[in-house]
Short mmCIF file of C-alpha atoms and ligand atoms in Angstrom, two decimals:
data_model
loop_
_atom_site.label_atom_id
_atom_site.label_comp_id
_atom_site.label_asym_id
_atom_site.label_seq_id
_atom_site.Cartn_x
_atom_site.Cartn_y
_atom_site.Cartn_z
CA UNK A 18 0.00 0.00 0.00
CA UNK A 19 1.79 3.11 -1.08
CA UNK A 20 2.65 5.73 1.82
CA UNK A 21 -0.46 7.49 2.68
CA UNK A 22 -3.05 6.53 0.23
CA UNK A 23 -6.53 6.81 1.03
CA UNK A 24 -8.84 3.72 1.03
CA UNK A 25 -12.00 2.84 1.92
CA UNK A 26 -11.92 -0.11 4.50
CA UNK A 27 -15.22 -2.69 3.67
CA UNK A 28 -13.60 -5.79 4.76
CA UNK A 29 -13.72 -6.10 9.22
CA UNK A 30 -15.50 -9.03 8.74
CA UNK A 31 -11.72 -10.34 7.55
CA UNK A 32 -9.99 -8.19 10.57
CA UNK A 33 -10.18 -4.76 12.12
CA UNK A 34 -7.97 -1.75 12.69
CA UNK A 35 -6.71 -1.95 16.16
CA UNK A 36 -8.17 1.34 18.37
CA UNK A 37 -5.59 3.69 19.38
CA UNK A 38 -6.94 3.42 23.16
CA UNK A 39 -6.34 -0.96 22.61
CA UNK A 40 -3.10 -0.45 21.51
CA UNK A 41 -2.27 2.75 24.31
CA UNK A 42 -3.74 -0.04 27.25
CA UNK A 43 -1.21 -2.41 26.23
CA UNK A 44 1.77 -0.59 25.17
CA UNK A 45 3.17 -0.53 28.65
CA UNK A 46 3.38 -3.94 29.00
CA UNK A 47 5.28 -4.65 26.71
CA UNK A 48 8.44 -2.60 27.88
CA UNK A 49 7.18 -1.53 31.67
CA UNK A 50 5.64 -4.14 32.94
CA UNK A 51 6.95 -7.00 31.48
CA UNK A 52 6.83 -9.64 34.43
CA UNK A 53 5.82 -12.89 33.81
CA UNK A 54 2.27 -13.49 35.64
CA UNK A 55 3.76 -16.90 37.09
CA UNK A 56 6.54 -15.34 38.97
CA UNK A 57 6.11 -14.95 42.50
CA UNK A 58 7.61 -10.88 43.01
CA UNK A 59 5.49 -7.71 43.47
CA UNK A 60 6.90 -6.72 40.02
CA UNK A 61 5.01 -9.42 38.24
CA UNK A 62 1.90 -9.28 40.22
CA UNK A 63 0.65 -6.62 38.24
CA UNK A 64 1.20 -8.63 35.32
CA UNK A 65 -1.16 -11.38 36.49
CA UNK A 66 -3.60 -8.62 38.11
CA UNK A 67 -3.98 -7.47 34.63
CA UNK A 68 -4.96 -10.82 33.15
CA UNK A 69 -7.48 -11.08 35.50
CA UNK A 70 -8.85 -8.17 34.79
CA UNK A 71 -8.98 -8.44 31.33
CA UNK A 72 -11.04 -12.12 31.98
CA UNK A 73 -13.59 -10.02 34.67
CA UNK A 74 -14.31 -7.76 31.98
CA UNK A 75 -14.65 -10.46 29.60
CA UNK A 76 -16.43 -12.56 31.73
CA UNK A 77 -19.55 -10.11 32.75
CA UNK A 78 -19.81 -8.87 29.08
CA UNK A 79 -21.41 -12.09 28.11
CA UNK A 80 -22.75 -13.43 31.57
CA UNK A 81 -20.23 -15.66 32.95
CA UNK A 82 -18.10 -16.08 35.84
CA UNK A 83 -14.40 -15.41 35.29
CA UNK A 84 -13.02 -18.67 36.23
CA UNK A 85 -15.14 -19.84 32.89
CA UNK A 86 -12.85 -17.73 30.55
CA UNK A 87 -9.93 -19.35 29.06
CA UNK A 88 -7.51 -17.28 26.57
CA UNK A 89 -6.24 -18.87 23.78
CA UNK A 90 -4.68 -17.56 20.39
CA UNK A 91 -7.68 -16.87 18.36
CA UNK A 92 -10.87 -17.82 17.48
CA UNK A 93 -9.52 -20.85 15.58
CA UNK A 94 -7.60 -22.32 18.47
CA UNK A 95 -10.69 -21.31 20.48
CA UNK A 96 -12.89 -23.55 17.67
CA UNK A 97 -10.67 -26.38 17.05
CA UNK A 98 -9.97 -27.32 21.20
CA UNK A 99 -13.99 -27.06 22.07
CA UNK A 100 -14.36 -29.44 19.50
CA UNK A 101 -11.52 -31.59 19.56
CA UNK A 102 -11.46 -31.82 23.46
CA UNK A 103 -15.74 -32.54 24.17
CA UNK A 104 -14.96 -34.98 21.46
CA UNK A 105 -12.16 -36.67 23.36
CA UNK A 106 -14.13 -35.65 26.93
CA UNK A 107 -17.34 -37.70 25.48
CA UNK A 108 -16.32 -40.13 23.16
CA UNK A 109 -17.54 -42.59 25.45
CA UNK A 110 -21.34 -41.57 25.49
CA UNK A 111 -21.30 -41.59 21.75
CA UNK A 112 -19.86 -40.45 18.68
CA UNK A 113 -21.88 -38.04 16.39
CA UNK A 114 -21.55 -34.73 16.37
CA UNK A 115 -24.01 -31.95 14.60
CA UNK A 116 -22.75 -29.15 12.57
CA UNK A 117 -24.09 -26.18 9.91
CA UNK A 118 -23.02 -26.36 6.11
CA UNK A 119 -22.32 -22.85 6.89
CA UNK A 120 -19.35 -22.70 9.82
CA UNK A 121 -16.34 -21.26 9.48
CA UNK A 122 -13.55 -23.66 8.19
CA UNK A 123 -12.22 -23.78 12.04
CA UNK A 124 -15.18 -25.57 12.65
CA UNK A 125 -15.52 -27.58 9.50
CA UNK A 126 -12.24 -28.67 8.77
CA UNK A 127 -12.10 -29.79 12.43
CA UNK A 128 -15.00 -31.68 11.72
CA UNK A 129 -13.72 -33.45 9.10
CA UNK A 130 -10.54 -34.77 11.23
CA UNK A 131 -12.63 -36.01 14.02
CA UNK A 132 -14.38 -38.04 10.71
CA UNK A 133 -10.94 -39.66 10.08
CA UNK A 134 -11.02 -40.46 13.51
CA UNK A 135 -14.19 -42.70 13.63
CA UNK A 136 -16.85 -39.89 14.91
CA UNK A 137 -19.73 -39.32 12.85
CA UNK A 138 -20.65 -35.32 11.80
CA UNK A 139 -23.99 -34.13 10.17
CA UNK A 140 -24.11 -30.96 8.52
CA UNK A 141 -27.02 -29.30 8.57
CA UNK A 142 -28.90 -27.53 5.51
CA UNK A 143 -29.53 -23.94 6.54
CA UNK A 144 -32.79 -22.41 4.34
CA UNK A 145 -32.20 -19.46 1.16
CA UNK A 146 -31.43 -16.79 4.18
CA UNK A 147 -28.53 -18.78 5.92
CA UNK A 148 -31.06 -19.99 8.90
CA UNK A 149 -30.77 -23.42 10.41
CA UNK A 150 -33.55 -25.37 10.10
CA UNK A 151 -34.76 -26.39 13.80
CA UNK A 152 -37.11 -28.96 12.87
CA UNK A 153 -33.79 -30.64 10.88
CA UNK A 154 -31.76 -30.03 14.24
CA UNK A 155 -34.12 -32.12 16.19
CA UNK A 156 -34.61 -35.18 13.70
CA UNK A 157 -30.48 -35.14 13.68
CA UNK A 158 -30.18 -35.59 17.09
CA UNK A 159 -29.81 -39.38 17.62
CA UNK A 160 -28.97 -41.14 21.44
CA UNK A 161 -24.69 -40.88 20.18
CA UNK A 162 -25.34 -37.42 19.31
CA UNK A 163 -22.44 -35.56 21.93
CA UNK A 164 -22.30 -32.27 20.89
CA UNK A 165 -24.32 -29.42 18.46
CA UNK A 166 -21.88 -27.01 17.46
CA UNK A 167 -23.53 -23.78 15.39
CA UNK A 168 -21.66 -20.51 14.67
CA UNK A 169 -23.51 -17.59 16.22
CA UNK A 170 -23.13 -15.03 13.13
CA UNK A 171 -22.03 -16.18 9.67
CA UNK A 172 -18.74 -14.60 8.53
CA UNK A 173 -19.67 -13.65 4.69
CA UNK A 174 -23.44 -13.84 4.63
CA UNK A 175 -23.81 -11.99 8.21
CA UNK A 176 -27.19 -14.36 9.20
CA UNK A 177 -27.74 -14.50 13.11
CA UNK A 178 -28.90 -18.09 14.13
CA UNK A 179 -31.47 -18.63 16.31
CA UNK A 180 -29.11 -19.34 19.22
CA UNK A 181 -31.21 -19.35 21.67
CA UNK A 182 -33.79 -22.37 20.24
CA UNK A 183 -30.51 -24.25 19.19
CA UNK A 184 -29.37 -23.48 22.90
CA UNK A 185 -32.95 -24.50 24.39
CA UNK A 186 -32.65 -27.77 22.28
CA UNK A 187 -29.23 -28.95 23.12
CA UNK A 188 -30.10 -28.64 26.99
CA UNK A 189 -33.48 -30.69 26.59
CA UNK A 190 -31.60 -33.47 25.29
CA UNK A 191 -28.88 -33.09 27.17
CA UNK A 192 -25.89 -32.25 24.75
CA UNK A 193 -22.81 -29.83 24.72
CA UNK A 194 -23.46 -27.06 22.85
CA UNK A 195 -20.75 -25.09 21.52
CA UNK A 196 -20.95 -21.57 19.15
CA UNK A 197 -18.71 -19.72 17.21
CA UNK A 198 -19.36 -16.32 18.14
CA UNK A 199 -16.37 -14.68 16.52
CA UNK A 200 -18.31 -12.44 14.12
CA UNK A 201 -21.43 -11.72 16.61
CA UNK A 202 -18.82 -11.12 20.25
CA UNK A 203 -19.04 -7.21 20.80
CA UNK A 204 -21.32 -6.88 18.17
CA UNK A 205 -24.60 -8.49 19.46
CA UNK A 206 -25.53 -8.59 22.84
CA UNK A 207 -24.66 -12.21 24.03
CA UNK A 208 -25.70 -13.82 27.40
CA UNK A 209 -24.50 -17.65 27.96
CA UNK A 210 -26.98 -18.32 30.50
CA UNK A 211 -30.03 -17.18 28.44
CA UNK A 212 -28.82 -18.89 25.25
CA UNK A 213 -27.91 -22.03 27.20
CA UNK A 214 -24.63 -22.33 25.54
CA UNK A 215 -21.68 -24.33 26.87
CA UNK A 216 -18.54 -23.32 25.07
CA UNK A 217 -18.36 -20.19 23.48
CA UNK A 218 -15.25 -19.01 20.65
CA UNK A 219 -14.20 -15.23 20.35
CA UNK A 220 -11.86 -13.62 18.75
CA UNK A 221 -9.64 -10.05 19.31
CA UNK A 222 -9.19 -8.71 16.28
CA UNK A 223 -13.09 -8.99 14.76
CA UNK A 224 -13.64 -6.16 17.24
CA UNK A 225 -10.80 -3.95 16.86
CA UNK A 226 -8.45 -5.70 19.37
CA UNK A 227 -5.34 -7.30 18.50
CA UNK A 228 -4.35 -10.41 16.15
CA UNK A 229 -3.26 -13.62 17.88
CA UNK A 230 -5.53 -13.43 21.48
CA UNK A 231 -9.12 -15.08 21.92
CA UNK A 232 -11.16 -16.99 24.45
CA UNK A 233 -12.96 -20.03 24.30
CA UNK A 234 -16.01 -20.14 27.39
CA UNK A 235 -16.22 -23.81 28.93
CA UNK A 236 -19.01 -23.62 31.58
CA UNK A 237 -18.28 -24.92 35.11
CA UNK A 238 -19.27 -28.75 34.76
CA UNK A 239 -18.11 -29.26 31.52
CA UNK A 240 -15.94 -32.21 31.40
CA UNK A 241 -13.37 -30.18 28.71
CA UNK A 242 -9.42 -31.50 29.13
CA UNK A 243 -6.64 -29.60 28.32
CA UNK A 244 -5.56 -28.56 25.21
CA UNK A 245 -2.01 -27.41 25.13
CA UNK A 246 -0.03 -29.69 27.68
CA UNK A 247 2.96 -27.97 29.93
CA UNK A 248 2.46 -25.30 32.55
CA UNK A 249 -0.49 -24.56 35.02
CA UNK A 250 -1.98 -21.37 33.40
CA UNK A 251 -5.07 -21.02 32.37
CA UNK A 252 -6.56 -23.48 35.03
CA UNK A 253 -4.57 -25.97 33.89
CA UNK A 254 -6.43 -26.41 31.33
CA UNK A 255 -4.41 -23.94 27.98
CA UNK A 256 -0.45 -23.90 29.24
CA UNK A 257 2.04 -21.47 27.93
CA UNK A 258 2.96 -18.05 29.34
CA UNK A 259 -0.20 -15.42 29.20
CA UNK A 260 0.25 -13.31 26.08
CA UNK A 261 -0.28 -10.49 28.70
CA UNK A 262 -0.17 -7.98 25.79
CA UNK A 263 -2.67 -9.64 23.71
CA UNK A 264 -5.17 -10.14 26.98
CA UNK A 265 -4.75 -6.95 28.07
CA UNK A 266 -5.69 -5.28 24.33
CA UNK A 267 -8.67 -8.02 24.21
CA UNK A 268 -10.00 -6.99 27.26
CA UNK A 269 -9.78 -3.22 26.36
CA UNK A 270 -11.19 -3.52 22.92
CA UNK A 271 -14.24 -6.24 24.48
CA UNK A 272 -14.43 -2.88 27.47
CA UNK A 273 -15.05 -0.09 24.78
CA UNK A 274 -17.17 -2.41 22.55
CA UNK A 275 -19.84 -2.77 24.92
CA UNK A 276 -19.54 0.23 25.79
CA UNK A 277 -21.08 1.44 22.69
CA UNK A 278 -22.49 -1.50 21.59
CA UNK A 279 -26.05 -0.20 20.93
CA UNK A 280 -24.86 3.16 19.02
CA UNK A 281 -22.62 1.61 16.84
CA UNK A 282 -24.99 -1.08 15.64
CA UNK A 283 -27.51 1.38 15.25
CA UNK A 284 -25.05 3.60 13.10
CA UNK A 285 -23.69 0.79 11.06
CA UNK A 286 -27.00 -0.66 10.24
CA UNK A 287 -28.30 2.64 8.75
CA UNK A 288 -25.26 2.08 6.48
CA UNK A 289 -25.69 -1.16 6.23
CA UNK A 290 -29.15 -0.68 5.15
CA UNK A 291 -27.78 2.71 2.92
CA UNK A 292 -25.98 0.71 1.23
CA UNK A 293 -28.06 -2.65 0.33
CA UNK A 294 -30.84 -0.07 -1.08
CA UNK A 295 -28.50 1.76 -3.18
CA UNK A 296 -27.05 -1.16 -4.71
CA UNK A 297 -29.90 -3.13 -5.35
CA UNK A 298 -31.85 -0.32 -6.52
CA UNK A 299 -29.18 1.01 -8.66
CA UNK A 300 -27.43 -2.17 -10.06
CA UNK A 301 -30.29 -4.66 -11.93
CA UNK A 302 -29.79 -8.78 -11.85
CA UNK A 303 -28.21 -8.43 -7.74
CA UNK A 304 -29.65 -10.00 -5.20
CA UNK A 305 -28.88 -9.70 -1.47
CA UNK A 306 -27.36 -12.73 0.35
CA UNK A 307 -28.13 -13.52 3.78
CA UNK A 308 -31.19 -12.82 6.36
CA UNK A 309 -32.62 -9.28 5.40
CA UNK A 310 -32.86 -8.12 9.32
CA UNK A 311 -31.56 -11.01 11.14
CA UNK A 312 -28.21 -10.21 10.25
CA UNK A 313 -24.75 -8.83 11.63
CA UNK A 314 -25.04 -4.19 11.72
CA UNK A 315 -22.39 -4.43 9.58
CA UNK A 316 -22.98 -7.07 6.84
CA UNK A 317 -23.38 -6.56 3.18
CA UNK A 318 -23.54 -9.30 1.03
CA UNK A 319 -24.41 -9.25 -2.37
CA UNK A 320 -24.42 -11.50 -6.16
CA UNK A 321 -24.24 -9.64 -9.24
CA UNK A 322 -24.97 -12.11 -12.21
CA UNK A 323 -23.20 -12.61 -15.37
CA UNK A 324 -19.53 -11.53 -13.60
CA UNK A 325 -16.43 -12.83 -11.49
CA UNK A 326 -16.03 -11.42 -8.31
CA UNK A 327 -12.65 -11.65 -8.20
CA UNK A 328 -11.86 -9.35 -11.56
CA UNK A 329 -14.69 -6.98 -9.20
CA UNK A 330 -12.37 -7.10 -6.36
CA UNK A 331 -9.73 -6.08 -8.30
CA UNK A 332 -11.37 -3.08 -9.91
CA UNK A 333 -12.74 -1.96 -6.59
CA UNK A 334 -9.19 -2.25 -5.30
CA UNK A 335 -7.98 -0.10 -7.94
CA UNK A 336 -10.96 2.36 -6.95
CA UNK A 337 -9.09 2.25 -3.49
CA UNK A 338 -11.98 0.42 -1.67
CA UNK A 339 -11.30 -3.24 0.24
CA UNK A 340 -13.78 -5.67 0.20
CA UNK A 341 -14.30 -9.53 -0.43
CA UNK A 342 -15.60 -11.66 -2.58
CA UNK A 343 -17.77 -14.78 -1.95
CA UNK A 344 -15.17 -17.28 -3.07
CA UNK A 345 -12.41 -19.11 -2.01
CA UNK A 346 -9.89 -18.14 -4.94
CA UNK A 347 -7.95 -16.21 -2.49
CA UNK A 348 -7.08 -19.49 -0.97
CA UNK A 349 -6.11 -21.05 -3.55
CA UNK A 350 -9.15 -23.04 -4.63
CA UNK A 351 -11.38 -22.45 -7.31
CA UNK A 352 -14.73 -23.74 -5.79
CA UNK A 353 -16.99 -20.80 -4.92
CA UNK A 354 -18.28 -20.36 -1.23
CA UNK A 355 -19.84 -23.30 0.55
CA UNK A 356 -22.00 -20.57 2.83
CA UNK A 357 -23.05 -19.62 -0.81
CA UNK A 358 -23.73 -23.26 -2.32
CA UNK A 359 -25.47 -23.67 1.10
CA UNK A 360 -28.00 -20.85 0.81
CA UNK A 361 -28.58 -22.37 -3.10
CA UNK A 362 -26.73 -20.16 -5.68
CA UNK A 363 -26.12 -21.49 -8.41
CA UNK A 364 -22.08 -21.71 -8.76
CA UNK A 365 -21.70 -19.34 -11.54
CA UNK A 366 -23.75 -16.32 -9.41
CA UNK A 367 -22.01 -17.63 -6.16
CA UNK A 368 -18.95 -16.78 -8.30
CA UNK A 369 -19.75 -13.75 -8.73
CA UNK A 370 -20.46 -12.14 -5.16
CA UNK A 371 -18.65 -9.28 -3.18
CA UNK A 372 -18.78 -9.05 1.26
CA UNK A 373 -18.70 -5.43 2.38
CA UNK A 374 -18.41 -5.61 5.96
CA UNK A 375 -18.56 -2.08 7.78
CA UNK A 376 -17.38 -0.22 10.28
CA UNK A 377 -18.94 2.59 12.45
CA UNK A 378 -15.86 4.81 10.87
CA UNK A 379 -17.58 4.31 7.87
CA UNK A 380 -19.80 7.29 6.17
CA UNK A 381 -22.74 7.94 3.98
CA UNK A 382 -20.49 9.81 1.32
CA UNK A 383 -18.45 6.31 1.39
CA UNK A 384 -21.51 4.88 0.89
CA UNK A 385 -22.19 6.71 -2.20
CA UNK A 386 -18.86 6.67 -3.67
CA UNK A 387 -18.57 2.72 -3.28
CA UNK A 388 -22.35 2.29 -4.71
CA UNK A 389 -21.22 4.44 -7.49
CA UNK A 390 -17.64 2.51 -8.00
CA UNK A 391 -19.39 -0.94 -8.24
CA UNK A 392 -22.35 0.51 -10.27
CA UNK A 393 -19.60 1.59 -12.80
CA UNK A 394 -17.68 -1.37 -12.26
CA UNK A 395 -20.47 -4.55 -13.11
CA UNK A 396 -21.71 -2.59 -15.86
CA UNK A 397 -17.92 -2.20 -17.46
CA UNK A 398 -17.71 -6.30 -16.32
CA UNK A 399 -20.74 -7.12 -17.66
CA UNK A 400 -20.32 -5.31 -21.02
CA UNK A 401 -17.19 -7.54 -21.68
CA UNK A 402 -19.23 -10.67 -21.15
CA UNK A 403 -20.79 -13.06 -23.94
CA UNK A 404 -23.43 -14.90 -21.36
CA UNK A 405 -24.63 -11.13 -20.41
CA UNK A 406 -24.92 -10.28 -24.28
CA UNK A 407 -26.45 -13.48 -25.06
CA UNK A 408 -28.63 -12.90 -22.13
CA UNK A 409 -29.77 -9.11 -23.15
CA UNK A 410 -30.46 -10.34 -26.99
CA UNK A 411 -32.61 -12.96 -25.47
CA UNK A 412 -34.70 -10.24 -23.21
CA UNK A 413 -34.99 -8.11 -26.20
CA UNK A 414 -36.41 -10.70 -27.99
CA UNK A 415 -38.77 -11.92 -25.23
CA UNK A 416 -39.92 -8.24 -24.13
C1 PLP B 146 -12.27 -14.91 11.87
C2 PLP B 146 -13.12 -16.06 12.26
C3 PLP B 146 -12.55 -17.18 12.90
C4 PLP B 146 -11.08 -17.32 13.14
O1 PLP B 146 -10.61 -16.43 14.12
P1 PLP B 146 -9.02 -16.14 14.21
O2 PLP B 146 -8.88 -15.33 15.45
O3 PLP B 146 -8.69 -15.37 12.98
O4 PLP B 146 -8.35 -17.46 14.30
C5 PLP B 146 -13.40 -18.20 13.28
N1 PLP B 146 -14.72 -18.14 13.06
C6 PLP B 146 -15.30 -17.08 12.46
C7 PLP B 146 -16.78 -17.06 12.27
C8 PLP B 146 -14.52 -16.01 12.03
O5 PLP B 146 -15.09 -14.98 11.43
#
């Protein structure tokens, strides 16, 4: 990125720019106050006394007591040990496990190892909006079934799952339930009791904290082992020294986000909503993926027929504006979007989809700019593509 060049930033779905007051909060402990929580000297004490606070304030911003937080490096680590370790924990009450279509590879890919390892995964359908089905919940659940694990807020299509009825459902039959809440954490209000949920993922850097630091919530009962073997932190139960600057940053960034939690959703779903109208209203053959209103403040998620997203990501990039597209070329694979082959696009519109996530920096002229950038943009796409000329000369001919 050259040297002060101007961009608009649509993509904190993929990560978020740190706040200056995350990154003032931790700064001194990096060269000040150093100390190793373990250690037993005054010195280090406030080290450790700034873990724990960190884990209060986590704690009571979702309803749980503090000895039920547990940091770990992210929201994959935080994903991959609540499923790997209630599989391990339970294996001997059964074997099959319930899952979305629609999780985050975290979840999925884990999944798919504990397959290879003799455990048997369903994966639910979700409907055209992203929603689980809860009548296809129930008729998965078999006596084997040890744990439902559901993400909270999809990452491209922004659709909030009915987390509670999953939650109410899980108890009733007596299974673990475990949610990855690293899109809704800080950005929906979230209450573990109410929601009945067992294990919980988060993630720093989805709400402006820093890279490399997340929890994962095990309520008191749960049988969950270890997951990293050596020293005594975390309970026991996650060893390795604190990453005291990471905690301390997570717990800042999870202070000031509910802080303003209500404002800023309110704020970025007026853009949100700015947005969608102007798009769909301004560019023809688009259609909106995702829940219309259930659905992350800050999630825009759209399929423009007859193009490639990624030559649109490129253009927009060029228009200095960051989004995402739908599809997985980025990493290397050419298969479009399961979240978008799961709602039921066809693979040549799921191919052509673009994620603008927001943020409450964001403005209405952005708005207006980036409406009129990928106005410009499809129709300059489209007007290089045979299926849309084919496609015109046919409406001509019909209308
Ligand atoms: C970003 C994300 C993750 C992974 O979190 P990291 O902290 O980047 O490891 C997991 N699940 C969802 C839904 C995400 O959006």
């Amino acid at each position: 990125m050259n040297e002060g060049r101007r961009f608009i930033y649509l993509d904190n779905a993929a990560t978020t720019r740190t706040n200056p007051k995350v990154v003032e909060a931790m700064l001194p402990f990096f060269t000040e106050y150093y100390g190793n929580p373990s250690s037993v000297y005054e010195f280090s004490g406030i080290s450790k006394k700034a873990v724990t606070d960190a884990r209060e304030t986590i704690a009571r911003s979702i309803g749980a007591k503090t000895q039920e937080i547990y940091f770990t490096a992210g929201g994959s680590e935080s994903d991959n040990w609540a499923i790997k370790a209630a599989a391990e924990a339970y294996r001997q009450k059964g074997r099959h496990i319930i899952t979305s279509k629609i999780e985050h590879h975290a979840v999925l890919h884990t999944c798919e190892q504990l397959e290879k390892q003799g455990f048997e995964v369903t994966y639910l359908d979700v409907d055209e909006d992203g929603v689980v089905k809860l009548e296809e919940l129930k008729k998965a659940i078999r006596p084997d079934t040890i744990l439902i694990t559901i993400m909270f807020a999809n990452n491209e299509i922004g659709t909030i799952q009915p987390i509670k009825e999953i939650g109410e459902i899980a108890k009733e039959h007596g299974i673990l339930f475990h949610t990855d809440a690293v899109q809704a954490y800080g950005h929906v209000m979230i209450h573990v009791d109410e929601y009945h949920i067992d294990m919980m993922s988060a993630s720093g850097h989805k709400i402006n904290g820093p890279k490399g630091v997340g929890f994962l919530y095990i309520r008191t009962g749960v049988k969950i082992r270890s997951f990293i073997h050596g020293g005594a932190q975390e309970r026991k139960r996650r060893a390795g020294t604190e990453n005291v600057t990471g905690i301390v940053g997570f717990g800042k960034a999870a202070e000031l986000a509910m802080e303003n939690m209500e404002e800023r959703a309110r704020k970025e779903t007026e853009l949100r909503d700015y947005l969608i109208e102007k798009i769909l209203a301004e560019v023809p053959y688009t259609k909106l993926n995702g829940h219309r209103t259930s659905r992350l403040p800050n999630n825009c998620n759209f399929s423009f027929r007859f193009i490639e997203g990624e030559s649109l990501l490129i253009m927009l990039d060029m228009a200095g504006i960051c989004g995402s597209s739908g599809s997985a070329c980025t990493s290397g694979s050419l298969d479009p979007s399961h979240v978008l082959l799961a709602i039921g696009l066809p693979h040549e519109i799921a191919h052509g989809s673009l994620r603008l996530t927001l943020s409450e920096e964001n403005t209405k002229e952005e708005m207006d700019y980036v409406a009129g950038e990928v106005k410009r943009i499809v129709e300059r796409l489209r007007n290089m593509s045979p299926l849309y000329e084919d496609f015109i000369k046919k409406e001509k001919h019909n209308g």
